[in-house]
Amino acid sequence: MCGEVSLHNVITIDHGNESHIFAGKKLFTDDNVWQYCDISDDQLHRIWSTTTIRPNFCPRNGFFYNGTNAKLWEIMTDKIMIIRDGEELSVDDYECLLSIPDDYKDGSRSKDRKRYGQGFGQNYTRKQAFMRSLILKKAQSL
């Protein structure tokens, strides 16, 4: 027997004319690709509206640096999965991660131990530490 799970934030029918916009609250199942201008979620918008851009176009990252694309990719992916799974989204999980540099450079052989977005003595939550590792790994690959 097959059934369809319907969560109140996942829209599978009657998409309307805003299905191409990602605001971080609802997930429309017909679109899996968004243009930067279609991302209206506040945190994601702050990432892609950075003034730290490349002077020349890069075929891999466009005018954005690796850190900008890594933050956007990993945080948006996580938000989409949370909406899809019907869980409660907490913007606090991501706020400190926005301070990871847009032009991320992993210049040392040891692990990057900087606590981006954290003051002295503050620690990441388990989720923040995991998301930080995903972002840095993605930035290194870009």
mmCIF file of N, CA and C in Angstrom:
data_model
loop_
_atom_site.group_PDB
_atom_site.id
_atom_site.type_symbol
_atom_site.label_atom_id
_atom_site.label_comp_id
_atom_site.label_asym_id
_atom_site.label_seq_id
_atom_site.Cartn_x
_atom_site.Cartn_y
_atom_site.Cartn_z
ATOM 1 N N MET A 1 0.849 -1.169 0.000
ATOM 2 C CA MET A 1 0.000 0.000 0.000
ATOM 3 C C MET A 1 0.895 1.233 0.000
ATOM 4 N N CYS A 2 0.627 2.151 -0.887
ATOM 5 C CA CYS A 2 1.417 3.378 -0.990
ATOM 6 C C CYS A 2 0.599 4.547 -0.473
ATOM 7 N N GLY A 3 1.283 5.469 0.141
ATOM 8 C CA GLY A 3 0.621 6.677 0.629
ATOM 9 C C GLY A 3 1.513 7.877 0.429
ATOM 10 N N GLU A 4 0.948 9.040 0.616
ATOM 11 C CA GLU A 4 1.713 10.271 0.465
ATOM 12 C C GLU A 4 1.716 11.007 1.794
ATOM 13 N N VAL A 5 2.904 11.337 2.264
ATOM 14 C CA VAL A 5 3.027 12.100 3.493
ATOM 15 C C VAL A 5 2.888 13.570 3.143
ATOM 16 N N SER A 6 2.023 14.256 3.831
ATOM 17 C CA SER A 6 1.827 15.677 3.565
ATOM 18 C C SER A 6 2.120 16.464 4.834
ATOM 19 N N LEU A 7 3.180 17.236 4.800
ATOM 20 C CA LEU A 7 3.523 18.097 5.915
ATOM 21 C C LEU A 7 3.072 19.511 5.578
ATOM 22 N N HIS A 8 2.686 20.286 6.577
ATOM 23 C CA HIS A 8 2.099 21.598 6.304
ATOM 24 C C HIS A 8 3.069 22.579 5.655
ATOM 25 N N ASN A 9 4.362 22.354 5.735
ATOM 26 C CA ASN A 9 5.326 23.257 5.102
ATOM 27 C C ASN A 9 5.856 22.733 3.777
ATOM 28 N N VAL A 10 5.414 21.551 3.372
ATOM 29 C CA VAL A 10 5.815 20.985 2.086
ATOM 30 C C VAL A 10 4.598 21.026 1.175
ATOM 31 N N ILE A 11 4.683 21.825 0.128
ATOM 32 C CA ILE A 11 3.555 22.037 -0.770
ATOM 33 C C ILE A 11 3.733 21.151 -1.999
ATOM 34 N N THR A 12 2.824 20.173 -2.165
ATOM 35 C CA THR A 12 2.935 19.262 -3.303
ATOM 36 C C THR A 12 1.923 19.574 -4.400
ATOM 37 N N ILE A 13 0.878 20.341 -4.077
ATOM 38 C CA ILE A 13 -0.114 20.716 -5.083
ATOM 39 C C ILE A 13 -0.426 22.203 -4.941
ATOM 40 N N ASP A 14 -1.043 22.783 -5.939
ATOM 41 C CA ASP A 14 -1.428 24.193 -5.940
ATOM 42 C C ASP A 14 -0.255 25.084 -5.533
ATOM 43 N N HIS A 15 0.771 25.071 -6.356
ATOM 44 C CA HIS A 15 2.001 25.793 -6.058
ATOM 45 C C HIS A 15 1.842 27.304 -6.126
ATOM 46 N N GLY A 16 0.875 27.787 -6.847
ATOM 47 C CA GLY A 16 0.726 29.227 -6.986
ATOM 48 C C GLY A 16 1.847 29.813 -7.829
ATOM 49 N N ASN A 17 2.034 31.111 -7.735
ATOM 50 C CA ASN A 17 3.056 31.747 -8.560
ATOM 51 C C ASN A 17 4.324 32.077 -7.774
ATOM 52 N N GLU A 18 4.480 31.534 -6.574
ATOM 53 C CA GLU A 18 5.678 31.797 -5.784
ATOM 54 C C GLU A 18 6.502 30.539 -5.533
ATOM 55 N N SER A 19 6.281 29.502 -6.315
ATOM 56 C CA SER A 19 6.994 28.247 -6.080
ATOM 57 C C SER A 19 8.473 28.348 -6.407
ATOM 58 N N HIS A 20 8.863 29.387 -7.122
ATOM 59 C CA HIS A 20 10.277 29.556 -7.473
ATOM 60 C C HIS A 20 11.044 30.337 -6.405
ATOM 61 N N ILE A 21 10.367 30.773 -5.340
ATOM 62 C CA ILE A 21 10.999 31.576 -4.287
ATOM 63 C C ILE A 21 11.265 30.699 -3.068
ATOM 64 N N PHE A 22 12.475 30.824 -2.505
ATOM 65 C CA PHE A 22 12.789 30.122 -1.264
ATOM 66 C C PHE A 22 12.892 31.145 -0.144
ATOM 67 N N ALA A 23 11.894 31.137 0.745
ATOM 68 C CA ALA A 23 11.853 32.082 1.861
ATOM 69 C C ALA A 23 12.244 31.420 3.174
ATOM 70 N N GLY A 24 12.575 30.121 3.127
ATOM 71 C CA GLY A 24 12.998 29.430 4.336
ATOM 72 C C GLY A 24 11.863 28.959 5.219
ATOM 73 N N LYS A 25 10.634 29.000 4.722
ATOM 74 C CA LYS A 25 9.494 28.584 5.527
ATOM 75 C C LYS A 25 8.706 27.439 4.899
ATOM 76 N N LYS A 26 8.576 27.456 3.588
ATOM 77 C CA LYS A 26 7.836 26.415 2.874
ATOM 78 C C LYS A 26 8.718 25.836 1.782
ATOM 79 N N LEU A 27 8.438 24.604 1.439
ATOM 80 C CA LEU A 27 9.186 23.922 0.390
ATOM 81 C C LEU A 27 8.209 23.481 -0.686
ATOM 82 N N PHE A 28 8.409 23.968 -1.881
ATOM 83 C CA PHE A 28 7.589 23.570 -3.017
ATOM 84 C C PHE A 28 8.309 22.441 -3.731
ATOM 85 N N THR A 29 7.598 21.366 -4.001
ATOM 86 C CA THR A 29 8.238 20.166 -4.535
ATOM 87 C C THR A 29 8.491 20.215 -6.032
ATOM 88 N N ASP A 30 8.024 21.240 -6.720
ATOM 89 C CA ASP A 30 8.232 21.271 -8.170
ATOM 90 C C ASP A 30 9.554 21.912 -8.577
ATOM 91 N N ASP A 31 10.170 22.697 -7.717
ATOM 92 C CA ASP A 31 11.418 23.376 -8.062
ATOM 93 C C ASP A 31 12.535 22.907 -7.139
ATOM 94 N N ASN A 32 13.641 22.534 -7.713
ATOM 95 C CA ASN A 32 14.800 22.153 -6.922
ATOM 96 C C ASN A 32 15.974 23.070 -7.183
ATOM 97 N N VAL A 33 15.799 24.060 -8.031
ATOM 98 C CA VAL A 33 16.871 24.983 -8.380
ATOM 99 C C VAL A 33 16.350 26.404 -8.177
ATOM 100 N N TRP A 34 17.146 27.214 -7.502
ATOM 101 C CA TRP A 34 16.782 28.604 -7.279
ATOM 102 C C TRP A 34 17.886 29.507 -7.797
ATOM 103 N N GLN A 35 17.505 30.647 -8.329
ATOM 104 C CA GLN A 35 18.471 31.685 -8.655
ATOM 105 C C GLN A 35 18.709 32.480 -7.368
ATOM 106 N N TYR A 36 19.861 33.130 -7.285
ATOM 107 C CA TYR A 36 20.145 33.916 -6.082
ATOM 108 C C TYR A 36 19.030 34.919 -5.796
ATOM 109 N N CYS A 37 18.510 35.553 -6.829
ATOM 110 C CA CYS A 37 17.476 36.569 -6.632
ATOM 111 C C CYS A 37 16.164 35.979 -6.116
ATOM 112 N N ASP A 38 16.002 34.653 -6.183
ATOM 113 C CA ASP A 38 14.791 33.996 -5.701
ATOM 114 C C ASP A 38 14.913 33.525 -4.261
ATOM 115 N N ILE A 39 16.044 33.778 -3.626
ATOM 116 C CA ILE A 39 16.256 33.365 -2.237
ATOM 117 C C ILE A 39 15.964 34.565 -1.351
ATOM 118 N N SER A 40 14.829 34.513 -0.641
ATOM 119 C CA SER A 40 14.441 35.648 0.194
ATOM 120 C C SER A 40 14.582 35.361 1.685
ATOM 121 N N ASP A 41 15.016 34.168 2.054
ATOM 122 C CA ASP A 41 15.310 33.858 3.452
ATOM 123 C C ASP A 41 16.351 34.865 3.954
ATOM 124 N N ASP A 42 16.114 35.482 5.117
ATOM 125 C CA ASP A 42 16.961 36.576 5.599
ATOM 126 C C ASP A 42 18.432 36.185 5.718
ATOM 127 N N GLN A 43 18.720 35.065 6.356
ATOM 128 C CA GLN A 43 20.122 34.674 6.533
ATOM 129 C C GLN A 43 20.790 34.361 5.204
ATOM 130 N N LEU A 44 20.118 33.626 4.353
ATOM 131 C CA LEU A 44 20.696 33.290 3.054
ATOM 132 C C LEU A 44 20.865 34.543 2.197
ATOM 133 N N HIS A 45 19.923 35.449 2.292
ATOM 134 C CA HIS A 45 20.027 36.705 1.543
ATOM 135 C C HIS A 45 21.246 37.500 1.998
ATOM 136 N N ARG A 46 21.515 37.511 3.306
ATOM 137 C CA ARG A 46 22.696 38.223 3.811
ATOM 138 C C ARG A 46 23.986 37.585 3.310
ATOM 139 N N ILE A 47 23.978 36.271 3.098
ATOM 140 C CA ILE A 47 25.177 35.600 2.586
ATOM 141 C C ILE A 47 25.437 36.034 1.148
ATOM 142 N N TRP A 48 24.439 35.912 0.286
ATOM 143 C CA TRP A 48 24.695 36.183 -1.136
ATOM 144 C C TRP A 48 24.718 37.662 -1.475
ATOM 145 N N SER A 49 24.285 38.517 -0.555
ATOM 146 C CA SER A 49 24.369 39.952 -0.835
ATOM 147 C C SER A 49 25.658 40.568 -0.283
ATOM 148 N N THR A 50 26.672 39.747 -0.102
ATOM 149 C CA THR A 50 27.965 40.206 0.393
ATOM 150 C C THR A 50 28.609 41.207 -0.563
ATOM 151 N N THR A 51 29.440 42.068 -0.005
ATOM 152 C CA THR A 51 30.211 42.991 -0.842
ATOM 153 C C THR A 51 31.594 42.428 -1.147
ATOM 154 N N THR A 52 31.911 41.278 -0.551
ATOM 155 C CA THR A 52 33.197 40.623 -0.800
ATOM 156 C C THR A 52 33.050 39.732 -2.026
ATOM 157 N N ILE A 53 33.377 40.271 -3.177
ATOM 158 C CA ILE A 53 33.251 39.507 -4.421
ATOM 159 C C ILE A 53 34.570 39.538 -5.182
ATOM 160 N N ARG A 54 34.698 38.603 -6.090
ATOM 161 C CA ARG A 54 35.915 38.511 -6.904
ATOM 162 C C ARG A 54 35.981 39.663 -7.903
ATOM 163 N N PRO A 55 37.190 40.128 -8.187
ATOM 164 C CA PRO A 55 37.319 41.164 -9.214
ATOM 165 C C PRO A 55 37.097 40.610 -10.621
ATOM 166 N N ASN A 56 37.342 39.297 -10.783
ATOM 167 C CA ASN A 56 37.165 38.646 -12.087
ATOM 168 C C ASN A 56 36.290 37.415 -11.926
ATOM 169 N N PHE A 57 35.584 37.082 -12.980
ATOM 170 C CA PHE A 57 34.697 35.921 -12.980
ATOM 171 C C PHE A 57 35.494 34.627 -12.861
ATOM 172 N N CYS A 58 35.012 33.717 -12.014
ATOM 173 C CA CYS A 58 35.602 32.386 -11.855
ATOM 174 C C CYS A 58 34.601 31.374 -12.418
ATOM 175 N N PRO A 59 35.009 30.499 -13.343
ATOM 176 C CA PRO A 59 34.066 29.546 -13.934
ATOM 177 C C PRO A 59 33.395 28.634 -12.904
ATOM 178 N N ARG A 60 34.056 28.373 -11.799
ATOM 179 C CA ARG A 60 33.516 27.462 -10.794
ATOM 180 C C ARG A 60 32.588 28.154 -9.798
ATOM 181 N N ASN A 61 32.933 29.368 -9.378
ATOM 182 C CA ASN A 61 32.179 30.059 -8.332
ATOM 183 C C ASN A 61 31.557 31.377 -8.768
ATOM 184 N N GLY A 62 31.664 31.720 -10.033
ATOM 185 C CA GLY A 62 31.139 33.005 -10.483
ATOM 186 C C GLY A 62 31.946 34.143 -9.883
ATOM 187 N N PHE A 63 31.260 35.159 -9.409
ATOM 188 C CA PHE A 63 31.945 36.282 -8.777
ATOM 189 C C PHE A 63 32.060 36.098 -7.268
ATOM 190 N N PHE A 64 31.445 35.039 -6.736
ATOM 191 C CA PHE A 64 31.523 34.783 -5.300
ATOM 192 C C PHE A 64 32.762 33.968 -4.968
ATOM 193 N N TYR A 65 33.230 34.125 -3.747
ATOM 194 C CA TYR A 65 34.351 33.321 -3.263
ATOM 195 C C TYR A 65 33.837 31.989 -2.722
ATOM 196 N N ASN A 66 34.764 31.075 -2.477
ATOM 197 C CA ASN A 66 34.424 29.724 -2.031
ATOM 198 C C ASN A 66 33.631 29.711 -0.725
ATOM 199 N N GLY A 67 33.979 30.571 0.226
ATOM 200 C CA GLY A 67 33.273 30.604 1.508
ATOM 201 C C GLY A 67 31.830 31.044 1.366
ATOM 202 N N THR A 68 31.596 32.000 0.485
ATOM 203 C CA THR A 68 30.229 32.478 0.242
ATOM 204 C C THR A 68 29.371 31.344 -0.311
ATOM 205 N N ASN A 69 29.854 30.683 -1.344
ATOM 206 C CA ASN A 69 29.090 29.586 -1.943
ATOM 207 C C ASN A 69 28.925 28.417 -0.985
ATOM 208 N N ALA A 70 29.955 28.109 -0.199
ATOM 209 C CA ALA A 70 29.872 26.995 0.749
ATOM 210 C C ALA A 70 28.827 27.270 1.823
ATOM 211 N N LYS A 71 28.813 28.486 2.370
ATOM 212 C CA LYS A 71 27.815 28.836 3.390
ATOM 213 C C LYS A 71 26.413 28.755 2.806
ATOM 214 N N LEU A 72 26.231 29.322 1.635
ATOM 215 C CA LEU A 72 24.915 29.319 0.998
ATOM 216 C C LEU A 72 24.446 27.894 0.724
ATOM 217 N N TRP A 73 25.309 27.089 0.149
ATOM 218 C CA TRP A 73 24.966 25.709 -0.206
ATOM 219 C C TRP A 73 24.593 24.888 1.030
ATOM 220 N N GLU A 74 25.454 24.869 2.029
ATOM 221 C CA GLU A 74 25.246 23.989 3.187
ATOM 222 C C GLU A 74 24.102 24.455 4.082
ATOM 223 N N ILE A 75 23.990 25.756 4.321
ATOM 224 C CA ILE A 75 22.910 26.245 5.185
ATOM 225 C C ILE A 75 21.560 26.079 4.495
ATOM 226 N N MET A 76 21.482 26.384 3.205
ATOM 227 C CA MET A 76 20.218 26.222 2.481
ATOM 228 C C MET A 76 19.821 24.749 2.409
ATOM 229 N N THR A 77 20.780 23.876 2.159
ATOM 230 C CA THR A 77 20.490 22.443 2.120
ATOM 231 C C THR A 77 19.931 21.971 3.453
ATOM 232 N N ASP A 78 20.533 22.412 4.551
ATOM 233 C CA ASP A 78 20.058 22.013 5.874
ATOM 234 C C ASP A 78 18.656 22.548 6.139
ATOM 235 N N LYS A 79 18.402 23.792 5.776
ATOM 236 C CA LYS A 79 17.066 24.364 5.974
ATOM 237 C C LYS A 79 16.020 23.605 5.159
ATOM 238 N N ILE A 80 16.360 23.235 3.937
ATOM 239 C CA ILE A 80 15.428 22.475 3.099
ATOM 240 C C ILE A 80 15.110 21.126 3.741
ATOM 241 N N MET A 81 16.126 20.443 4.262
ATOM 242 C CA MET A 81 15.894 19.138 4.894
ATOM 243 C C MET A 81 15.047 19.275 6.158
ATOM 244 N N ILE A 82 15.250 20.335 6.926
ATOM 245 C CA ILE A 82 14.453 20.554 8.136
ATOM 246 C C ILE A 82 12.993 20.801 7.773
ATOM 247 N N ILE A 83 12.752 21.630 6.760
ATOM 248 C CA ILE A 83 11.380 21.883 6.308
ATOM 249 C C ILE A 83 10.761 20.591 5.786
ATOM 250 N N ARG A 84 11.517 19.861 4.967
ATOM 251 C CA ARG A 84 11.026 18.603 4.395
ATOM 252 C C ARG A 84 10.642 17.605 5.480
ATOM 253 N N ASP A 85 11.437 17.554 6.551
ATOM 254 C CA ASP A 85 11.197 16.584 7.619
ATOM 255 C C ASP A 85 10.175 17.058 8.642
ATOM 256 N N GLY A 86 9.648 18.276 8.462
ATOM 257 C CA GLY A 86 8.621 18.785 9.360
ATOM 258 C C GLY A 86 9.143 19.214 10.719
ATOM 259 N N GLU A 87 10.430 19.467 10.817
ATOM 260 C CA GLU A 87 11.016 19.887 12.089
ATOM 261 C C GLU A 87 10.958 21.403 12.226
ATOM 262 N N GLU A 88 11.230 21.869 13.422
ATOM 263 C CA GLU A 88 11.227 23.309 13.705
ATOM 264 C C GLU A 88 12.576 23.912 13.342
ATOM 265 N N LEU A 89 12.555 24.965 12.546
ATOM 266 C CA LEU A 89 13.774 25.630 12.103
ATOM 267 C C LEU A 89 14.203 26.660 13.145
ATOM 268 N N SER A 90 15.486 26.663 13.496
ATOM 269 C CA SER A 90 16.028 27.639 14.438
ATOM 270 C C SER A 90 17.121 28.444 13.745
ATOM 271 N N VAL A 91 16.874 29.731 13.526
ATOM 272 C CA VAL A 91 17.864 30.569 12.852
ATOM 273 C C VAL A 91 19.130 30.714 13.686
ATOM 274 N N ASP A 92 19.028 30.528 15.000
ATOM 275 C CA ASP A 92 20.212 30.618 15.867
ATOM 276 C C ASP A 92 21.245 29.547 15.535
ATOM 277 N N ASP A 93 20.802 28.436 14.968
ATOM 278 C CA ASP A 93 21.741 27.370 14.599
ATOM 279 C C ASP A 93 22.739 27.834 13.549
ATOM 280 N N TYR A 94 22.393 28.832 12.774
ATOM 281 C CA TYR A 94 23.220 29.246 11.640
ATOM 282 C C TYR A 94 23.900 30.604 11.816
ATOM 283 N N GLU A 95 23.398 31.422 12.712
ATOM 284 C CA GLU A 95 23.845 32.817 12.788
ATOM 285 C C GLU A 95 25.359 32.943 12.960
ATOM 286 N N CYS A 96 25.957 32.171 13.853
ATOM 287 C CA CYS A 96 27.405 32.290 14.067
ATOM 288 C C CYS A 96 28.198 31.823 12.847
ATOM 289 N N LEU A 97 27.610 30.973 12.026
ATOM 290 C CA LEU A 97 28.307 30.439 10.854
ATOM 291 C C LEU A 97 28.437 31.471 9.734
ATOM 292 N N LEU A 98 27.641 32.529 9.801
ATOM 293 C CA LEU A 98 27.707 33.560 8.770
ATOM 294 C C LEU A 98 29.030 34.313 8.812
ATOM 295 N N SER A 99 29.754 34.220 9.933
ATOM 296 C CA SER A 99 31.029 34.941 10.037
ATOM 297 C C SER A 99 32.208 34.148 9.479
ATOM 298 N N ILE A 100 31.973 32.942 8.977
ATOM 299 C CA ILE A 100 33.041 32.230 8.262
ATOM 300 C C ILE A 100 33.403 33.100 7.063
ATOM 301 N N PRO A 101 34.702 33.317 6.820
ATOM 302 C CA PRO A 101 35.097 34.252 5.758
ATOM 303 C C PRO A 101 34.547 33.869 4.383
ATOM 304 N N ASP A 102 34.154 34.881 3.621
ATOM 305 C CA ASP A 102 33.689 34.642 2.254
ATOM 306 C C ASP A 102 34.817 34.086 1.393
ATOM 307 N N ASP A 103 36.008 34.605 1.584
ATOM 308 C CA ASP A 103 37.194 34.122 0.861
ATOM 309 C C ASP A 103 37.976 33.235 1.828
ATOM 310 N N TYR A 104 37.500 31.997 1.996
ATOM 311 C CA TYR A 104 38.088 31.087 2.984
ATOM 312 C C TYR A 104 39.393 30.506 2.459
ATOM 313 N N LYS A 105 40.415 30.600 3.289
ATOM 314 C CA LYS A 105 41.716 30.027 2.944
ATOM 315 C C LYS A 105 42.126 29.074 4.050
ATOM 316 N N ASP A 106 42.377 27.846 3.689
ATOM 317 C CA ASP A 106 42.846 26.847 4.643
ATOM 318 C C ASP A 106 44.356 26.740 4.463
ATOM 319 N N GLY A 107 45.093 27.620 5.124
ATOM 320 C CA GLY A 107 46.524 27.718 4.878
ATOM 321 C C GLY A 107 47.400 26.852 5.745
ATOM 322 N N SER A 108 46.841 26.201 6.747
ATOM 323 C CA SER A 108 47.702 25.417 7.632
ATOM 324 C C SER A 108 47.484 23.930 7.419
ATOM 325 N N ARG A 109 48.458 23.163 7.842
ATOM 326 C CA ARG A 109 48.317 21.707 7.728
ATOM 327 C C ARG A 109 47.452 21.152 8.851
ATOM 328 N N SER A 110 47.391 21.884 9.954
ATOM 329 C CA SER A 110 46.536 21.435 11.051
ATOM 330 C C SER A 110 45.097 21.865 10.778
ATOM 331 N N LYS A 111 44.201 21.349 11.570
ATOM 332 C CA LYS A 111 42.795 21.688 11.383
ATOM 333 C C LYS A 111 42.544 23.147 11.740
ATOM 334 N N ASP A 112 41.596 23.748 11.060
ATOM 335 C CA ASP A 112 41.181 25.116 11.352
ATOM 336 C C ASP A 112 40.406 25.084 12.667
ATOM 337 N N ARG A 113 40.930 25.724 13.677
ATOM 338 C CA ARG A 113 40.295 25.696 14.993
ATOM 339 C C ARG A 113 39.646 27.025 15.372
ATOM 340 N N LYS A 114 39.552 27.947 14.430
ATOM 341 C CA LYS A 114 38.941 29.238 14.730
ATOM 342 C C LYS A 114 37.468 29.047 15.050
ATOM 343 N N ARG A 115 37.011 29.807 16.005
ATOM 344 C CA ARG A 115 35.598 29.762 16.385
ATOM 345 C C ARG A 115 34.892 30.954 15.748
ATOM 346 N N TYR A 116 34.575 30.810 14.484
ATOM 347 C CA TYR A 116 33.921 31.883 13.748
ATOM 348 C C TYR A 116 32.590 32.223 14.406
ATOM 349 N N GLY A 117 32.380 33.510 14.647
ATOM 350 C CA GLY A 117 31.108 33.957 15.206
ATOM 351 C C GLY A 117 30.943 33.689 16.681
ATOM 352 N N GLN A 118 31.977 33.222 17.354
ATOM 353 C CA GLN A 118 31.901 32.919 18.781
ATOM 354 C C GLN A 118 32.890 33.785 19.540
ATOM 355 N N GLY A 119 32.485 34.270 20.695
ATOM 356 C CA GLY A 119 33.376 35.029 21.558
ATOM 357 C C GLY A 119 34.253 34.096 22.376
ATOM 358 N N PHE A 120 35.184 34.682 23.120
ATOM 359 C CA PHE A 120 36.098 33.897 23.947
ATOM 360 C C PHE A 120 35.298 33.056 24.939
ATOM 361 N N GLY A 121 35.602 31.775 24.998
ATOM 362 C CA GLY A 121 34.943 30.869 25.932
ATOM 363 C C GLY A 121 33.613 30.316 25.460
ATOM 364 N N GLN A 122 33.116 30.787 24.334
ATOM 365 C CA GLN A 122 31.854 30.260 23.820
ATOM 366 C C GLN A 122 32.118 29.015 22.990
ATOM 367 N N ASN A 123 31.172 28.121 22.999
ATOM 368 C CA ASN A 123 31.302 26.888 22.232
ATOM 369 C C ASN A 123 30.143 26.753 21.254
ATOM 370 N N TYR A 124 30.409 26.027 20.190
ATOM 371 C CA TYR A 124 29.355 25.705 19.238
ATOM 372 C C TYR A 124 28.452 24.629 19.831
ATOM 373 N N THR A 125 27.193 24.646 19.434
ATOM 374 C CA THR A 125 26.338 23.505 19.731
ATOM 375 C C THR A 125 26.794 22.358 18.830
ATOM 376 N N ARG A 126 26.307 21.187 19.080
ATOM 377 C CA ARG A 126 26.684 20.037 18.248
ATOM 378 C C ARG A 126 26.313 20.280 16.788
ATOM 379 N N LYS A 127 25.116 20.826 16.574
ATOM 380 C CA LYS A 127 24.685 21.094 15.194
ATOM 381 C C LYS A 127 25.562 22.158 14.551
ATOM 382 N N GLN A 128 25.881 23.235 15.274
ATOM 383 C CA GLN A 128 26.724 24.293 14.723
ATOM 384 C C GLN A 128 28.105 23.759 14.362
ATOM 385 N N ALA A 129 28.661 22.899 15.213
ATOM 386 C CA ALA A 129 29.981 22.320 14.929
ATOM 387 C C ALA A 129 29.919 21.454 13.669
ATOM 388 N N PHE A 130 28.840 20.684 13.537
ATOM 389 C CA PHE A 130 28.676 19.841 12.357
ATOM 390 C C PHE A 130 28.526 20.694 11.099
ATOM 391 N N MET A 131 27.672 21.716 11.172
ATOM 392 C CA MET A 131 27.461 22.598 10.020
ATOM 393 C C MET A 131 28.749 23.332 9.662
ATOM 394 N N ARG A 132 29.511 23.771 10.663
ATOM 395 C CA ARG A 132 30.788 24.444 10.428
ATOM 396 C C ARG A 132 31.723 23.536 9.644
ATOM 397 N N SER A 133 31.783 22.258 10.052
ATOM 398 C CA SER A 133 32.673 21.315 9.356
ATOM 399 C C SER A 133 32.229 21.101 7.911
ATOM 400 N N LEU A 134 30.927 21.048 7.666
ATOM 401 C CA LEU A 134 30.426 20.897 6.294
ATOM 402 C C LEU A 134 30.784 22.106 5.441
ATOM 403 N N ILE A 135 30.619 23.292 6.008
ATOM 404 C CA ILE A 135 30.910 24.520 5.263
ATOM 405 C C ILE A 135 32.391 24.606 4.926
ATOM 406 N N LEU A 136 33.267 24.328 5.903
ATOM 407 C CA LEU A 136 34.707 24.417 5.649
ATOM 408 C C LEU A 136 35.156 23.366 4.639
ATOM 409 N N LYS A 137 34.588 22.171 4.737
ATOM 410 C CA LYS A 137 34.942 21.117 3.777
ATOM 411 C C LYS A 137 34.492 21.506 2.366
ATOM 412 N N LYS A 138 33.286 22.050 2.257
ATOM 413 C CA LYS A 138 32.781 22.491 0.948
ATOM 414 C C LYS A 138 33.643 23.627 0.403
ATOM 415 N N ALA A 139 34.013 24.586 1.258
ATOM 416 C CA ALA A 139 34.842 25.717 0.816
ATOM 417 C C ALA A 139 36.196 25.231 0.319
ATOM 418 N N GLN A 140 36.758 24.229 0.971
ATOM 419 C CA GLN A 140 38.049 23.689 0.549
ATOM 420 C C GLN A 140 37.945 23.001 -0.806
ATOM 421 N N SER A 141 36.770 22.467 -1.117
ATOM 422 C CA SER A 141 36.602 21.753 -2.388
ATOM 423 C C SER A 141 36.297 22.693 -3.557
ATOM 424 N N LEU A 142 35.974 23.941 -3.255
ATOM 425 C CA LEU A 142 35.591 24.883 -4.319
ATOM 426 C C LEU A 142 36.767 25.681 -4.819
#
